[in-house]
């Protein structure tokens, strides 16, 4: 960095000019603070947040510190590497709000309450716009830092670069999904997921918990014509999910489940939720990535909540992730009780026409 | 007042309230099979989530099922697995020739005319036209104009297309006839394959809504030499097909009115996609050529209407479209000739 202190004996005019030039050159106290902040974020804050396992704190850190961190791009080099996970965390906050509104709209629909359902849909769309914009901003930081994905592989110099590149690719797939749910108000480029799918080839699949493979496959499922000949996206998603299970970072489960929702594959969705719940009981989260694993659980739980809400009017009962509401039409009888329970009594005959409920009440 | 009097009063009030306000019946549950190439995460499916909420007020609680393959959605509707289906006009033509004609080539040359037609069809007076035997069109949403994408912008006239390879949707009889008419060679394709064919150069042209430019990366096939021809070949529509008897009385009328009211909202995505195509990739054609193509497309429509084997287009629909075109521009030659 250049020094911003003008030399002694320099006339006042040129000194001022030098000072201004130095400030504009990024050597102000603000610029230096920004550089320190960016380094501190990538070296300490973000690794700590990813390890903490506190998804709420992660999302709120993204929202509260995002503006502060990214604004340093006005006085020094934009802190893209720190901005990618920060923006993604902030997007997850809005995503949660959108999921909440979706559940409210489902409950209103069950109650045939049209104004409430419409209101909830509006809130859902507003939050989807916020989520889409934040995910999109994470993608734009990825493009700015590493070049346009899908056109060759960038030089990813460290594990941290690989991590944020993976998160950047994930962001744009999520961005488009939220934008589609918000009448395209965020203007996410429609070709970005196909680019992201190609760019996943630049990443080590096992190191990044099967996410590159899952991302490719979800794009193949949702964008017609992107799957190579003979590719089976559902197989790829299942394989990726296994990699995630083994790593204790089960983001691929969430991607698999989301792909299943998109394609109307209820069987795959339920299997992914079940597998996720079973894996949580079996394998603890990878210590360094506990928050990432818990965000995956949060997303899986949101999808499970939709199933429960549609069927029962409430979200997944506490501690019951992996269980599903019983469909009364397919519920099997209990063989043990066969022949032991009395036959159901026939329904009473209808009250005579015109009789009011009050007429049928016994006299007190 | 003693308790018995109070009970009698309560019962009387209940009866009065029942007589004064019509009882809100429990909405009937119906399965709605929605075609969206991107499935439940796609824009069309999302639009249908809003439609589902509206339908609740008309006494129907839809369960939405995403279909990424349109043929399967149509087959499932036919087999009774779906009570309603959202399909393109071209796909639903076997169920409803009139509504299937909404995608007739060149019939609705701009969005204003398309809007006027859809609004007219949403009126109660048009209800008989929306019913065909047991089938009814409960809503028509605009999907945007269909454009020709070419890999060489010197292919700027119909004559130039002779001998060229055009990716053509296999179930689209009208486009097959058109390709034959211009002397081009048809290469069978579907929604999942046409973009790849165009982008890898195995065909010279394809047709699609503007949305495909980015979403399917058709700009790759266009490259430095190609273009999108700014002349709408047809208007894509997404329509809700139902069996009338399975739905509450008046469902179709209310539903069509809502869809017409939301025409602009439905079109938003198409307009945005058109705006996203850079100017350098649009190819404008001279007005004189447009007049020539208008006449050619009309001949193709009339031919497809009259072809004994196909009888693809509904004569009343074509007449309605012609009236709409002529209302906007009385100087068109067809307004005197009245072949439709």
Short mmCIF file of N, CA, C and O in Angstrom, two decimals, chain B residues 11 18 29-32 45 82 102 108 143 168 173 179 182 204 230 236 247 262 304-305 307 336:
data_model
loop_
_atom_site.label_atom_id
_atom_site.label_comp_id
_atom_site.label_asym_id
_atom_site.label_seq_id
_atom_site.Cartn_x
_atom_site.Cartn_y
_atom_site.Cartn_z
N UNK B 11 -81.61 -20.11 18.40
CA UNK B 11 -81.95 -20.97 17.26
C UNK B 11 -82.57 -20.13 16.15
O UNK B 11 -82.24 -20.29 14.97
N UNK B 18 -78.70 -18.09 8.54
CA UNK B 18 -78.53 -19.08 7.48
C UNK B 18 -79.30 -18.66 6.24
O UNK B 18 -78.83 -18.80 5.11
N UNK B 29 -62.08 -30.75 -3.63
CA UNK B 29 -60.67 -30.99 -3.91
C UNK B 29 -60.52 -31.48 -5.34
O UNK B 29 -61.23 -32.38 -5.77
N UNK B 30 -59.59 -30.90 -6.07
CA UNK B 30 -59.33 -31.30 -7.46
C UNK B 30 -57.82 -31.35 -7.70
O UNK B 30 -57.07 -30.55 -7.14
N UNK B 31 -57.45 -32.28 -8.55
CA UNK B 31 -56.03 -32.39 -8.91
C UNK B 31 -55.77 -31.57 -10.17
O UNK B 31 -56.50 -31.68 -11.15
N UNK B 32 -54.71 -30.76 -10.12
CA UNK B 32 -54.39 -29.86 -11.24
C UNK B 32 -52.97 -30.19 -11.71
O UNK B 32 -51.99 -29.95 -11.00
N UNK B 45 -45.49 -22.57 -12.96
CA UNK B 45 -46.03 -23.26 -11.79
C UNK B 45 -46.31 -22.25 -10.67
O UNK B 45 -47.32 -22.32 -9.97
N UNK B 82 -55.90 -36.42 -13.71
CA UNK B 82 -55.91 -35.01 -13.34
C UNK B 82 -57.32 -34.47 -13.64
O UNK B 82 -57.89 -34.79 -14.68
N UNK B 102 -55.76 -20.77 -30.73
CA UNK B 102 -55.17 -19.51 -30.23
C UNK B 102 -53.69 -19.39 -30.58
O UNK B 102 -53.14 -18.29 -30.59
N UNK B 108 -52.36 -13.80 -34.20
CA UNK B 108 -52.38 -12.71 -33.22
C UNK B 108 -51.01 -12.03 -33.26
O UNK B 108 -50.11 -12.38 -32.52
N UNK B 143 -48.22 -16.62 -22.96
CA UNK B 143 -46.88 -17.16 -22.71
C UNK B 143 -45.82 -16.42 -23.52
O UNK B 143 -44.64 -16.75 -23.46
N UNK B 168 -38.16 -28.84 -35.32
CA UNK B 168 -39.62 -28.70 -35.27
C UNK B 168 -40.19 -29.66 -34.24
O UNK B 168 -39.87 -30.84 -34.24
N UNK B 173 -48.32 -30.03 -35.57
CA UNK B 173 -48.69 -30.25 -36.98
C UNK B 173 -48.61 -28.96 -37.78
O UNK B 173 -48.22 -28.97 -38.95
N UNK B 179 -43.12 -25.55 -42.20
CA UNK B 179 -41.75 -25.88 -42.63
C UNK B 179 -41.79 -26.45 -44.06
O UNK B 179 -40.97 -26.09 -44.91
N UNK B 182 -42.41 -23.62 -46.67
CA UNK B 182 -41.28 -22.76 -47.06
C UNK B 182 -40.15 -23.58 -47.70
O UNK B 182 -39.11 -23.04 -48.05
N UNK B 204 -30.32 -25.25 -38.64
CA UNK B 204 -30.01 -23.85 -38.97
C UNK B 204 -30.93 -22.88 -38.25
O UNK B 204 -30.62 -21.70 -38.11
N UNK B 230 -37.48 -10.51 -35.54
CA UNK B 230 -38.52 -9.80 -34.79
C UNK B 230 -39.84 -9.80 -35.58
O UNK B 230 -40.28 -8.80 -36.14
N UNK B 236 -47.75 -17.97 -27.85
CA UNK B 236 -47.83 -19.12 -26.95
C UNK B 236 -48.88 -18.82 -25.88
O UNK B 236 -48.92 -17.72 -25.33
N UNK B 247 -66.72 -29.58 -12.06
CA UNK B 247 -66.44 -28.31 -11.37
C UNK B 247 -67.74 -27.58 -11.02
O UNK B 247 -68.77 -27.79 -11.68
N UNK B 262 -55.64 -10.58 -15.51
CA UNK B 262 -54.20 -10.69 -15.19
C UNK B 262 -53.33 -10.91 -16.43
O UNK B 262 -52.22 -11.41 -16.33
N UNK B 304 -54.73 -25.06 -43.27
CA UNK B 304 -54.82 -25.98 -42.12
C UNK B 304 -56.25 -26.06 -41.58
O UNK B 304 -56.64 -27.05 -40.99
N UNK B 305 -57.01 -25.02 -41.81
CA UNK B 305 -58.43 -25.05 -41.41
C UNK B 305 -59.21 -25.98 -42.34
O UNK B 305 -60.06 -26.76 -41.89
N UNK B 307 -57.90 -28.30 -44.63
CA UNK B 307 -57.31 -29.60 -44.96
C UNK B 307 -58.19 -30.73 -44.38
O UNK B 307 -58.38 -30.81 -43.16
N UNK B 336 -60.86 -6.99 -46.44
CA UNK B 336 -61.78 -6.96 -47.59
C UNK B 336 -61.99 -8.39 -48.09
O UNK B 336 -63.10 -8.82 -48.36
#
